[in-house]
Amino acid sequence: MLFRSLVGKSAPMQSVRKEIGQVARSDANVLIQGESGTGKEVVARNVHYNSSRRNNPIVPVNCGAIPADLLESELFGHEKGAFTGAITARNGRFAMAEGGT
């Protein structure tokens, strides 16, 4: 359990810890949203390491840092020649995280 990486004992933080535990026990897809610097990746890592996927890869993605025209290729990958500059085939982040998070 990595909850120690979540700082704070307030009621909202206790709620976050509870939700992490609930989500980690399920096989649900989860979208974590929040302002920059609020700990989204910390939450994602806690979900991952408390889930049955803990022994598989975790591949964090900062979608805000990826230009909109490249997001699809970044997430799903592409084949050689799919667009200008695609000189080789490339796995996307979803394939990299196969079986993980």
PDB file of N, CA and C in Angstrom:
ATOM      1  N   MET A   1       0.839  -1.170   0.000  1.00  0.00           N
ATOM      2  CA  MET A   1       0.000   0.000   0.000  1.00  0.00           C
ATOM      3  C   MET A   1       0.888   1.238   0.000  1.00  0.00           C
ATOM      4  N   LEU A   2       0.686   2.129  -0.966  1.00  0.00           N
ATOM      5  CA  LEU A   2       1.518   3.324  -1.096  1.00  0.00           C
ATOM      6  C   LEU A   2       0.840   4.583  -0.592  1.00  0.00           C
ATOM      7  N   PHE A   3      -0.237   4.459   0.155  1.00  0.00           N
ATOM      8  CA  PHE A   3      -0.976   5.643   0.563  1.00  0.00           C
ATOM      9  C   PHE A   3      -0.100   6.653   1.289  1.00  0.00           C
ATOM     10  N   ARG A   4       1.024   6.216   1.815  1.00  0.00           N
ATOM     11  CA  ARG A   4       1.906   7.157   2.510  1.00  0.00           C
ATOM     12  C   ARG A   4       2.415   8.247   1.571  1.00  0.00           C
ATOM     13  N   SER A   5       2.352   8.011   0.244  1.00  0.00           N
ATOM     14  CA  SER A   5       2.791   9.028  -0.709  1.00  0.00           C
ATOM     15  C   SER A   5       1.739  10.113  -0.901  1.00  0.00           C
ATOM     16  N   LEU A   6       0.554   9.912  -0.327  1.00  0.00           N
ATOM     17  CA  LEU A   6      -0.501  10.926  -0.360  1.00  0.00           C
ATOM     18  C   LEU A   6      -0.451  11.691   0.952  1.00  0.00           C
ATOM     19  N   VAL A   7      -0.116  12.959   0.871  1.00  0.00           N
ATOM     20  CA  VAL A   7       0.084  13.772   2.065  1.00  0.00           C
ATOM     21  C   VAL A   7      -1.241  14.364   2.529  1.00  0.00           C
ATOM     22  N   GLY A   8      -1.480  14.334   3.803  1.00  0.00           N
ATOM     23  CA  GLY A   8      -2.655  14.984   4.376  1.00  0.00           C
ATOM     24  C   GLY A   8      -3.586  14.011   5.064  1.00  0.00           C
ATOM     25  N   LYS A   9      -4.294  14.521   6.069  1.00  0.00           N
ATOM     26  CA  LYS A   9      -5.225  13.698   6.841  1.00  0.00           C
ATOM     27  C   LYS A   9      -6.636  14.274   6.824  1.00  0.00           C
ATOM     28  N   SER A  10      -6.866  15.260   5.970  1.00  0.00           N
ATOM     29  CA  SER A  10      -8.176  15.912   5.914  1.00  0.00           C
ATOM     30  C   SER A  10      -9.241  14.949   5.405  1.00  0.00           C
ATOM     31  N   ALA A  11     -10.491  15.324   5.606  1.00  0.00           N
ATOM     32  CA  ALA A  11     -11.607  14.495   5.127  1.00  0.00           C
ATOM     33  C   ALA A  11     -11.536  14.273   3.611  1.00  0.00           C
ATOM     34  N   PRO A  12     -11.232  15.310   2.807  1.00  0.00           N
ATOM     35  CA  PRO A  12     -11.122  15.064   1.362  1.00  0.00           C
ATOM     36  C   PRO A  12     -10.006  14.068   1.010  1.00  0.00           C
ATOM     37  N   MET A  13      -8.878  14.127   1.712  1.00  0.00           N
ATOM     38  CA  MET A  13      -7.792  13.177   1.425  1.00  0.00           C
ATOM     39  C   MET A  13      -8.177  11.769   1.860  1.00  0.00           C
ATOM     40  N   GLN A  14      -8.893  11.648   2.961  1.00  0.00           N
ATOM     41  CA  GLN A  14      -9.376  10.325   3.378  1.00  0.00           C
ATOM     42  C   GLN A  14     -10.330   9.764   2.326  1.00  0.00           C
ATOM     43  N   SER A  15     -11.123  10.643   1.730  1.00  0.00           N
ATOM     44  CA  SER A  15     -12.044  10.234   0.665  1.00  0.00           C
ATOM     45  C   SER A  15     -11.272   9.755  -0.564  1.00  0.00           C
ATOM     46  N   VAL A  16     -10.196  10.467  -0.908  1.00  0.00           N
ATOM     47  CA  VAL A  16      -9.354  10.061  -2.046  1.00  0.00           C
ATOM     48  C   VAL A  16      -8.756   8.688  -1.780  1.00  0.00           C
ATOM     49  N   ARG A  17      -8.234   8.463  -0.591  1.00  0.00           N
ATOM     50  CA  ARG A  17      -7.666   7.154  -0.245  1.00  0.00           C
ATOM     51  C   ARG A  17      -8.711   6.043  -0.364  1.00  0.00           C
ATOM     52  N   LYS A  18      -9.916   6.320   0.113  1.00  0.00           N
ATOM     53  CA  LYS A  18     -10.992   5.332   0.035  1.00  0.00           C
ATOM     54  C   LYS A  18     -11.332   5.014  -1.421  1.00  0.00           C
ATOM     55  N   GLU A  19     -11.440   6.058  -2.249  1.00  0.00           N
ATOM     56  CA  GLU A  19     -11.758   5.845  -3.663  1.00  0.00           C
ATOM     57  C   GLU A  19     -10.647   5.083  -4.380  1.00  0.00           C
ATOM     58  N   ILE A  20      -9.398   5.371  -4.055  1.00  0.00           N
ATOM     59  CA  ILE A  20      -8.276   4.630  -4.649  1.00  0.00           C
ATOM     60  C   ILE A  20      -8.421   3.149  -4.336  1.00  0.00           C
ATOM     61  N   GLY A  21      -8.719   2.830  -3.088  1.00  0.00           N
ATOM     62  CA  GLY A  21      -8.900   1.431  -2.702  1.00  0.00           C
ATOM     63  C   GLY A  21     -10.030   0.765  -3.454  1.00  0.00           C
ATOM     64  N   GLN A  22     -11.143   1.477  -3.620  1.00  0.00           N
ATOM     65  CA  GLN A  22     -12.291   0.923  -4.342  1.00  0.00           C
ATOM     66  C   GLN A  22     -11.958   0.697  -5.812  1.00  0.00           C
ATOM     67  N   VAL A  23     -11.345   1.685  -6.431  1.00  0.00           N
ATOM     68  CA  VAL A  23     -11.007   1.588  -7.854  1.00  0.00           C
ATOM     69  C   VAL A  23      -9.967   0.501  -8.084  1.00  0.00           C
ATOM     70  N   ALA A  24      -8.980   0.411  -7.210  1.00  0.00           N
ATOM     71  CA  ALA A  24      -7.906  -0.575  -7.379  1.00  0.00           C
ATOM     72  C   ALA A  24      -8.435  -2.003  -7.334  1.00  0.00           C
ATOM     73  N   ARG A  25      -9.500  -2.234  -6.606  1.00  0.00           N
ATOM     74  CA  ARG A  25     -10.081  -3.578  -6.516  1.00  0.00           C
ATOM     75  C   ARG A  25     -10.933  -3.935  -7.731  1.00  0.00           C
ATOM     76  N   SER A  26     -11.262  -2.958  -8.555  1.00  0.00           N
ATOM     77  CA  SER A  26     -12.105  -3.215  -9.727  1.00  0.00           C
ATOM     78  C   SER A  26     -11.237  -3.293 -10.977  1.00  0.00           C
ATOM     79  N   ASP A  27     -11.854  -3.661 -12.077  1.00  0.00           N
ATOM     80  CA  ASP A  27     -11.147  -3.679 -13.360  1.00  0.00           C
ATOM     81  C   ASP A  27     -11.655  -2.538 -14.238  1.00  0.00           C
ATOM     82  N   ALA A  28     -12.160  -1.494 -13.607  1.00  0.00           N
ATOM     83  CA  ALA A  28     -12.753  -0.362 -14.321  1.00  0.00           C
ATOM     84  C   ALA A  28     -11.683   0.519 -14.952  1.00  0.00           C
ATOM     85  N   ASN A  29     -12.048   1.159 -16.056  1.00  0.00           N
ATOM     86  CA  ASN A  29     -11.200   2.196 -16.639  1.00  0.00           C
ATOM     87  C   ASN A  29     -11.411   3.463 -15.828  1.00  0.00           C
ATOM     88  N   VAL A  30     -10.336   4.208 -15.605  1.00  0.00           N
ATOM     89  CA  VAL A  30     -10.412   5.399 -14.764  1.00  0.00           C
ATOM     90  C   VAL A  30      -9.738   6.561 -15.471  1.00  0.00           C
ATOM     91  N   LEU A  31     -10.391   7.712 -15.465  1.00  0.00           N
ATOM     92  CA  LEU A  31      -9.803   8.945 -15.972  1.00  0.00           C
ATOM     93  C   LEU A  31      -9.563   9.841 -14.769  1.00  0.00           C
ATOM     94  N   ILE A  32      -8.318  10.227 -14.560  1.00  0.00           N
ATOM     95  CA  ILE A  32      -7.963  11.080 -13.425  1.00  0.00           C
ATOM     96  C   ILE A  32      -7.743  12.481 -13.958  1.00  0.00           C
ATOM     97  N   GLN A  33      -8.516  13.424 -13.466  1.00  0.00           N
ATOM     98  CA  GLN A  33      -8.435  14.806 -13.918  1.00  0.00           C
ATOM     99  C   GLN A  33      -8.088  15.715 -12.758  1.00  0.00           C
ATOM    100  N   GLY A  34      -7.480  16.849 -13.089  1.00  0.00           N
ATOM    101  CA  GLY A  34      -7.187  17.835 -12.060  1.00  0.00           C
ATOM    102  C   GLY A  34      -6.219  18.874 -12.577  1.00  0.00           C
ATOM    103  N   GLU A  35      -6.079  19.918 -11.819  1.00  0.00           N
ATOM    104  CA  GLU A  35      -5.157  20.986 -12.169  1.00  0.00           C
ATOM    105  C   GLU A  35      -3.721  20.485 -12.107  1.00  0.00           C
ATOM    106  N   SER A  36      -2.847  21.185 -12.782  1.00  0.00           N
ATOM    107  CA  SER A  36      -1.426  20.863 -12.772  1.00  0.00           C
ATOM    108  C   SER A  36      -0.902  20.903 -11.335  1.00  0.00           C
ATOM    109  N   GLY A  37      -0.149  19.866 -10.970  1.00  0.00           N
ATOM    110  CA  GLY A  37       0.468  19.838  -9.649  1.00  0.00           C
ATOM    111  C   GLY A  37      -0.406  19.316  -8.525  1.00  0.00           C
ATOM    112  N   THR A  38      -1.572  18.765  -8.843  1.00  0.00           N
ATOM    113  CA  THR A  38      -2.473  18.291  -7.784  1.00  0.00           C
ATOM    114  C   THR A  38      -2.250  16.839  -7.399  1.00  0.00           C
ATOM    115  N   GLY A  39      -1.350  16.137  -8.094  1.00  0.00           N
ATOM    116  CA  GLY A  39      -1.024  14.769  -7.704  1.00  0.00           C
ATOM    117  C   GLY A  39      -1.742  13.685  -8.480  1.00  0.00           C
ATOM    118  N   LYS A  40      -2.133  13.986  -9.708  1.00  0.00           N
ATOM    119  CA  LYS A  40      -2.833  12.982 -10.520  1.00  0.00           C
ATOM    120  C   LYS A  40      -1.989  11.733 -10.731  1.00  0.00           C
ATOM    121  N   GLU A  41      -0.710  11.910 -11.012  1.00  0.00           N
ATOM    122  CA  GLU A  41       0.152  10.745 -11.223  1.00  0.00           C
ATOM    123  C   GLU A  41       0.365   9.971  -9.920  1.00  0.00           C
ATOM    124  N   VAL A  42       0.423  10.653  -8.802  1.00  0.00           N
ATOM    125  CA  VAL A  42       0.539   9.977  -7.500  1.00  0.00           C
ATOM    126  C   VAL A  42      -0.691   9.101  -7.278  1.00  0.00           C
ATOM    127  N   VAL A  43      -1.865   9.635  -7.588  1.00  0.00           N
ATOM    128  CA  VAL A  43      -3.100   8.857  -7.457  1.00  0.00           C
ATOM    129  C   VAL A  43      -3.059   7.665  -8.402  1.00  0.00           C
ATOM    130  N   ALA A  44      -2.650   7.893  -9.659  1.00  0.00           N
ATOM    131  CA  ALA A  44      -2.585   6.803 -10.640  1.00  0.00           C
ATOM    132  C   ALA A  44      -1.642   5.698 -10.174  1.00  0.00           C
ATOM    133  N   ARG A  45      -0.499   6.074  -9.645  1.00  0.00           N
ATOM    134  CA  ARG A  45       0.454   5.065  -9.167  1.00  0.00           C
ATOM    135  C   ARG A  45      -0.114   4.295  -7.971  1.00  0.00           C
ATOM    136  N   ASN A  46      -0.826   4.978  -7.101  1.00  0.00           N
ATOM    137  CA  ASN A  46      -1.454   4.293  -5.969  1.00  0.00           C
ATOM    138  C   ASN A  46      -2.515   3.315  -6.441  1.00  0.00           C
ATOM    139  N   VAL A  47      -3.323   3.710  -7.419  1.00  0.00           N
ATOM    140  CA  VAL A  47      -4.314   2.792  -7.979  1.00  0.00           C
ATOM    141  C   VAL A  47      -3.597   1.582  -8.568  1.00  0.00           C
ATOM    142  N   HIS A  48      -2.573   1.839  -9.385  1.00  0.00           N
ATOM    143  CA  HIS A  48      -1.839   0.759 -10.056  1.00  0.00           C
ATOM    144  C   HIS A  48      -1.224  -0.216  -9.054  1.00  0.00           C
ATOM    145  N   TYR A  49      -0.470   0.293  -8.091  1.00  0.00           N
ATOM    146  CA  TYR A  49       0.260  -0.577  -7.169  1.00  0.00           C
ATOM    147  C   TYR A  49      -0.638  -1.275  -6.149  1.00  0.00           C
ATOM    148  N   ASN A  50      -1.885  -0.840  -6.044  1.00  0.00           N
ATOM    149  CA  ASN A  50      -2.843  -1.515  -5.171  1.00  0.00           C
ATOM    150  C   ASN A  50      -3.802  -2.395  -5.957  1.00  0.00           C
ATOM    151  N   SER A  51      -3.554  -2.552  -7.255  1.00  0.00           N
ATOM    152  CA  SER A  51      -4.442  -3.341  -8.115  1.00  0.00           C
ATOM    153  C   SER A  51      -3.794  -4.672  -8.502  1.00  0.00           C
ATOM    154  N   SER A  52      -4.566  -5.493  -9.169  1.00  0.00           N
ATOM    155  CA  SER A  52      -4.033  -6.770  -9.655  1.00  0.00           C
ATOM    156  C   SER A  52      -3.060  -6.571 -10.815  1.00  0.00           C
ATOM    157  N   ARG A  53      -2.941  -5.357 -11.319  1.00  0.00           N
ATOM    158  CA  ARG A  53      -2.027  -5.051 -12.435  1.00  0.00           C
ATOM    159  C   ARG A  53      -0.640  -4.622 -11.960  1.00  0.00           C
ATOM    160  N   ARG A  54      -0.411  -4.656 -10.658  1.00  0.00           N
ATOM    161  CA  ARG A  54       0.811  -4.095 -10.073  1.00  0.00           C
ATOM    162  C   ARG A  54       2.105  -4.666 -10.643  1.00  0.00           C
ATOM    163  N   ASN A  55       2.083  -5.895 -11.155  1.00  0.00           N
ATOM    164  CA  ASN A  55       3.305  -6.504 -11.691  1.00  0.00           C
ATOM    165  C   ASN A  55       3.507  -6.226 -13.172  1.00  0.00           C
ATOM    166  N   ASN A  56       2.617  -5.451 -13.764  1.00  0.00           N
ATOM    167  CA  ASN A  56       2.714  -5.062 -15.169  1.00  0.00           C
ATOM    168  C   ASN A  56       3.099  -3.591 -15.255  1.00  0.00           C
ATOM    169  N   PRO A  57       3.409  -3.110 -16.464  1.00  0.00           N
ATOM    170  CA  PRO A  57       3.901  -1.729 -16.579  1.00  0.00           C
ATOM    171  C   PRO A  57       2.863  -0.670 -16.225  1.00  0.00           C
ATOM    172  N   ILE A  58       3.363   0.451 -15.760  1.00  0.00           N
ATOM    173  CA  ILE A  58       2.546   1.658 -15.632  1.00  0.00           C
ATOM    174  C   ILE A  58       3.164   2.678 -16.582  1.00  0.00           C
ATOM    175  N   VAL A  59       2.333   3.259 -17.443  1.00  0.00           N
ATOM    176  CA  VAL A  59       2.814   4.194 -18.460  1.00  0.00           C
ATOM    177  C   VAL A  59       2.045   5.511 -18.307  1.00  0.00           C
ATOM    178  N   PRO A  60       2.569   6.444 -17.526  1.00  0.00           N
ATOM    179  CA  PRO A  60       1.889   7.734 -17.361  1.00  0.00           C
ATOM    180  C   PRO A  60       1.901   8.529 -18.668  1.00  0.00           C
ATOM    181  N   VAL A  61       0.823   9.255 -18.929  1.00  0.00           N
ATOM    182  CA  VAL A  61       0.723  10.085 -20.128  1.00  0.00           C
ATOM    183  C   VAL A  61       0.211  11.459 -19.717  1.00  0.00           C
ATOM    184  N   ASN A  62       0.970  12.492 -20.042  1.00  0.00           N
ATOM    185  CA  ASN A  62       0.529  13.867 -19.823  1.00  0.00           C
ATOM    186  C   ASN A  62      -0.077  14.345 -21.135  1.00  0.00           C
ATOM    187  N   CYS A  63      -1.372  14.129 -21.303  1.00  0.00           N
ATOM    188  CA  CYS A  63      -2.045  14.474 -22.563  1.00  0.00           C
ATOM    189  C   CYS A  63      -1.943  15.960 -22.878  1.00  0.00           C
ATOM    190  N   GLY A  64      -1.864  16.797 -21.854  1.00  0.00           N
ATOM    191  CA  GLY A  64      -1.753  18.235 -22.069  1.00  0.00           C
ATOM    192  C   GLY A  64      -0.439  18.643 -22.704  1.00  0.00           C
ATOM    193  N   ALA A  65       0.572  17.800 -22.612  1.00  0.00           N
ATOM    194  CA  ALA A  65       1.886  18.112 -23.174  1.00  0.00           C
ATOM    195  C   ALA A  65       2.050  17.588 -24.598  1.00  0.00           C
ATOM    196  N   ILE A  66       1.036  16.894 -25.111  1.00  0.00           N
ATOM    197  CA  ILE A  66       1.110  16.307 -26.448  1.00  0.00           C
ATOM    198  C   ILE A  66       0.263  17.144 -27.388  1.00  0.00           C
ATOM    199  N   PRO A  67       0.839  17.631 -28.498  1.00  0.00           N
ATOM    200  CA  PRO A  67       0.045  18.407 -29.456  1.00  0.00           C
ATOM    201  C   PRO A  67      -1.169  17.603 -29.936  1.00  0.00           C
ATOM    202  N   ALA A  68      -2.299  18.274 -30.092  1.00  0.00           N
ATOM    203  CA  ALA A  68      -3.557  17.615 -30.455  1.00  0.00           C
ATOM    204  C   ALA A  68      -3.424  16.757 -31.705  1.00  0.00           C
ATOM    205  N   ASP A  69      -2.646  17.220 -32.687  1.00  0.00           N
ATOM    206  CA  ASP A  69      -2.522  16.463 -33.936  1.00  0.00           C
ATOM    207  C   ASP A  69      -1.649  15.216 -33.788  1.00  0.00           C
ATOM    208  N   LEU A  70      -0.965  15.058 -32.675  1.00  0.00           N
ATOM    209  CA  LEU A  70      -0.131  13.875 -32.444  1.00  0.00           C
ATOM    210  C   LEU A  70      -0.689  12.944 -31.363  1.00  0.00           C
ATOM    211  N   LEU A  71      -1.754  13.360 -30.695  1.00  0.00           N
ATOM    212  CA  LEU A  71      -2.281  12.587 -29.567  1.00  0.00           C
ATOM    213  C   LEU A  71      -2.705  11.183 -29.979  1.00  0.00           C
ATOM    214  N   GLU A  72      -3.434  11.054 -31.076  1.00  0.00           N
ATOM    215  CA  GLU A  72      -3.891   9.736 -31.524  1.00  0.00           C
ATOM    216  C   GLU A  72      -2.711   8.808 -31.782  1.00  0.00           C
ATOM    217  N   SER A  73      -1.696   9.308 -32.469  1.00  0.00           N
ATOM    218  CA  SER A  73      -0.515   8.506 -32.760  1.00  0.00           C
ATOM    219  C   SER A  73       0.223   8.133 -31.481  1.00  0.00           C
ATOM    220  N   GLU A  74       0.299   9.056 -30.546  1.00  0.00           N
ATOM    221  CA  GLU A  74       0.991   8.801 -29.275  1.00  0.00           C
ATOM    222  C   GLU A  74       0.281   7.712 -28.469  1.00  0.00           C
ATOM    223  N   LEU A  75      -1.042   7.757 -28.444  1.00  0.00           N
ATOM    224  CA  LEU A  75      -1.804   6.786 -27.659  1.00  0.00           C
ATOM    225  C   LEU A  75      -1.943   5.435 -28.342  1.00  0.00           C
ATOM    226  N   PHE A  76      -2.191   5.447 -29.662  1.00  0.00           N
ATOM    227  CA  PHE A  76      -2.486   4.205 -30.381  1.00  0.00           C
ATOM    228  C   PHE A  76      -1.329   3.689 -31.230  1.00  0.00           C
ATOM    229  N   GLY A  77      -0.290   4.507 -31.439  1.00  0.00           N
ATOM    230  CA  GLY A  77       0.832   4.104 -32.279  1.00  0.00           C
ATOM    231  C   GLY A  77       0.553   4.390 -33.739  1.00  0.00           C
ATOM    232  N   HIS A  78       1.523   4.036 -34.588  1.00  0.00           N
ATOM    233  CA  HIS A  78       1.356   4.259 -36.022  1.00  0.00           C
ATOM    234  C   HIS A  78       2.276   3.327 -36.799  1.00  0.00           C
ATOM    235  N   GLU A  79       1.975   3.185 -38.061  1.00  0.00           N
ATOM    236  CA  GLU A  79       2.786   2.395 -38.980  1.00  0.00           C
ATOM    237  C   GLU A  79       3.760   3.310 -39.709  1.00  0.00           C
ATOM    238  N   LYS A  80       4.817   2.752 -40.210  1.00  0.00           N
ATOM    239  CA  LYS A  80       5.787   3.498 -41.007  1.00  0.00           C
ATOM    240  C   LYS A  80       5.057   4.139 -42.185  1.00  0.00           C
ATOM    241  N   GLY A  81       5.306   5.421 -42.405  1.00  0.00           N
ATOM    242  CA  GLY A  81       4.711   6.136 -43.525  1.00  0.00           C
ATOM    243  C   GLY A  81       3.289   6.614 -43.295  1.00  0.00           C
ATOM    244  N   ALA A  82       2.752   6.439 -42.098  1.00  0.00           N
ATOM    245  CA  ALA A  82       1.369   6.842 -41.823  1.00  0.00           C
ATOM    246  C   ALA A  82       1.175   8.356 -41.944  1.00  0.00           C
ATOM    247  N   PHE A  83       2.234   9.100 -41.717  1.00  0.00           N
ATOM    248  CA  PHE A  83       2.191  10.556 -41.860  1.00  0.00           C
ATOM    249  C   PHE A  83       3.618  11.036 -42.066  1.00  0.00           C
ATOM    250  N   THR A  84       3.769  12.271 -42.486  1.00  0.00           N
ATOM    251  CA  THR A  84       5.097  12.836 -42.697  1.00  0.00           C
ATOM    252  C   THR A  84       5.889  12.752 -41.397  1.00  0.00           C
ATOM    253  N   GLY A  85       7.049  12.171 -41.465  1.00  0.00           N
ATOM    254  CA  GLY A  85       7.888  12.028 -40.280  1.00  0.00           C
ATOM    255  C   GLY A  85       7.783  10.668 -39.614  1.00  0.00           C
ATOM    256  N   ALA A  86       6.832   9.843 -40.046  1.00  0.00           N
ATOM    257  CA  ALA A  86       6.695   8.490 -39.478  1.00  0.00           C
ATOM    258  C   ALA A  86       7.635   7.561 -40.236  1.00  0.00           C
ATOM    259  N   ILE A  87       8.913   7.593 -39.865  1.00  0.00           N
ATOM    260  CA  ILE A  87       9.918   6.818 -40.602  1.00  0.00           C
ATOM    261  C   ILE A  87       9.999   5.367 -40.140  1.00  0.00           C
ATOM    262  N   THR A  88       9.396   5.071 -38.987  1.00  0.00           N
ATOM    263  CA  THR A  88       9.322   3.691 -38.498  1.00  0.00           C
ATOM    264  C   THR A  88       7.951   3.469 -37.858  1.00  0.00           C
ATOM    265  N   ALA A  89       7.577   2.203 -37.730  1.00  0.00           N
ATOM    266  CA  ALA A  89       6.359   1.869 -36.986  1.00  0.00           C
ATOM    267  C   ALA A  89       6.639   2.107 -35.502  1.00  0.00           C
ATOM    268  N   ARG A  90       5.624   2.467 -34.768  1.00  0.00           N
ATOM    269  CA  ARG A  90       5.814   2.761 -33.343  1.00  0.00           C
ATOM    270  C   ARG A  90       4.590   2.313 -32.560  1.00  0.00           C
ATOM    271  N   ASN A  91       4.815   1.581 -31.465  1.00  0.00           N
ATOM    272  CA  ASN A  91       3.724   1.211 -30.568  1.00  0.00           C
ATOM    273  C   ASN A  91       3.245   2.446 -29.821  1.00  0.00           C
ATOM    274  N   GLY A  92       1.962   2.499 -29.558  1.00  0.00           N
ATOM    275  CA  GLY A  92       1.405   3.583 -28.770  1.00  0.00           C
ATOM    276  C   GLY A  92       1.489   3.282 -27.287  1.00  0.00           C
ATOM    277  N   ARG A  93       1.112   4.262 -26.499  1.00  0.00           N
ATOM    278  CA  ARG A  93       1.176   4.115 -25.042  1.00  0.00           C
ATOM    279  C   ARG A  93       0.258   3.000 -24.547  1.00  0.00           C
ATOM    280  N   PHE A  94      -0.919   2.824 -25.199  1.00  0.00           N
ATOM    281  CA  PHE A  94      -1.824   1.756 -24.769  1.00  0.00           C
ATOM    282  C   PHE A  94      -1.167   0.391 -24.935  1.00  0.00           C
ATOM    283  N   ALA A  95      -0.478   0.183 -26.049  1.00  0.00           N
ATOM    284  CA  ALA A  95       0.208  -1.095 -26.276  1.00  0.00           C
ATOM    285  C   ALA A  95       1.353  -1.271 -25.283  1.00  0.00           C
ATOM    286  N   MET A  96       2.060  -0.180 -24.972  1.00  0.00           N
ATOM    287  CA  MET A  96       3.170  -0.248 -24.019  1.00  0.00           C
ATOM    288  C   MET A  96       2.695  -0.676 -22.632  1.00  0.00           C
ATOM    289  N   ALA A  97       1.466  -0.305 -22.300  1.00  0.00           N
ATOM    290  CA  ALA A  97       0.924  -0.605 -20.973  1.00  0.00           C
ATOM    291  C   ALA A  97       0.119  -1.897 -20.948  1.00  0.00           C
ATOM    292  N   GLU A  98       0.205  -2.699 -21.976  1.00  0.00           N
ATOM    293  CA  GLU A  98      -0.598  -3.924 -22.080  1.00  0.00           C
ATOM    294  C   GLU A  98      -0.581  -4.711 -20.776  1.00  0.00           C
ATOM    295  N   GLY A  99      -1.759  -4.922 -20.220  1.00  0.00           N
ATOM    296  CA  GLY A  99      -1.880  -5.665 -18.970  1.00  0.00           C
ATOM    297  C   GLY A  99      -1.590  -4.838 -17.737  1.00  0.00           C
ATOM    298  N   GLY A 100      -1.157  -3.607 -17.948  1.00  0.00           N
ATOM    299  CA  GLY A 100      -0.833  -2.728 -16.828  1.00  0.00           C
ATOM    300  C   GLY A 100      -1.757  -1.535 -16.782  1.00  0.00           C
ATOM    301  N   THR A 101      -1.165  -0.403 -16.510  1.00  0.00           N
ATOM    302  CA  THR A 101      -1.938   0.832 -16.358  1.00  0.00           C
ATOM    303  C   THR A 101      -1.377   1.897 -17.263  1.00  0.00           C
TER     304      THR A 101
END
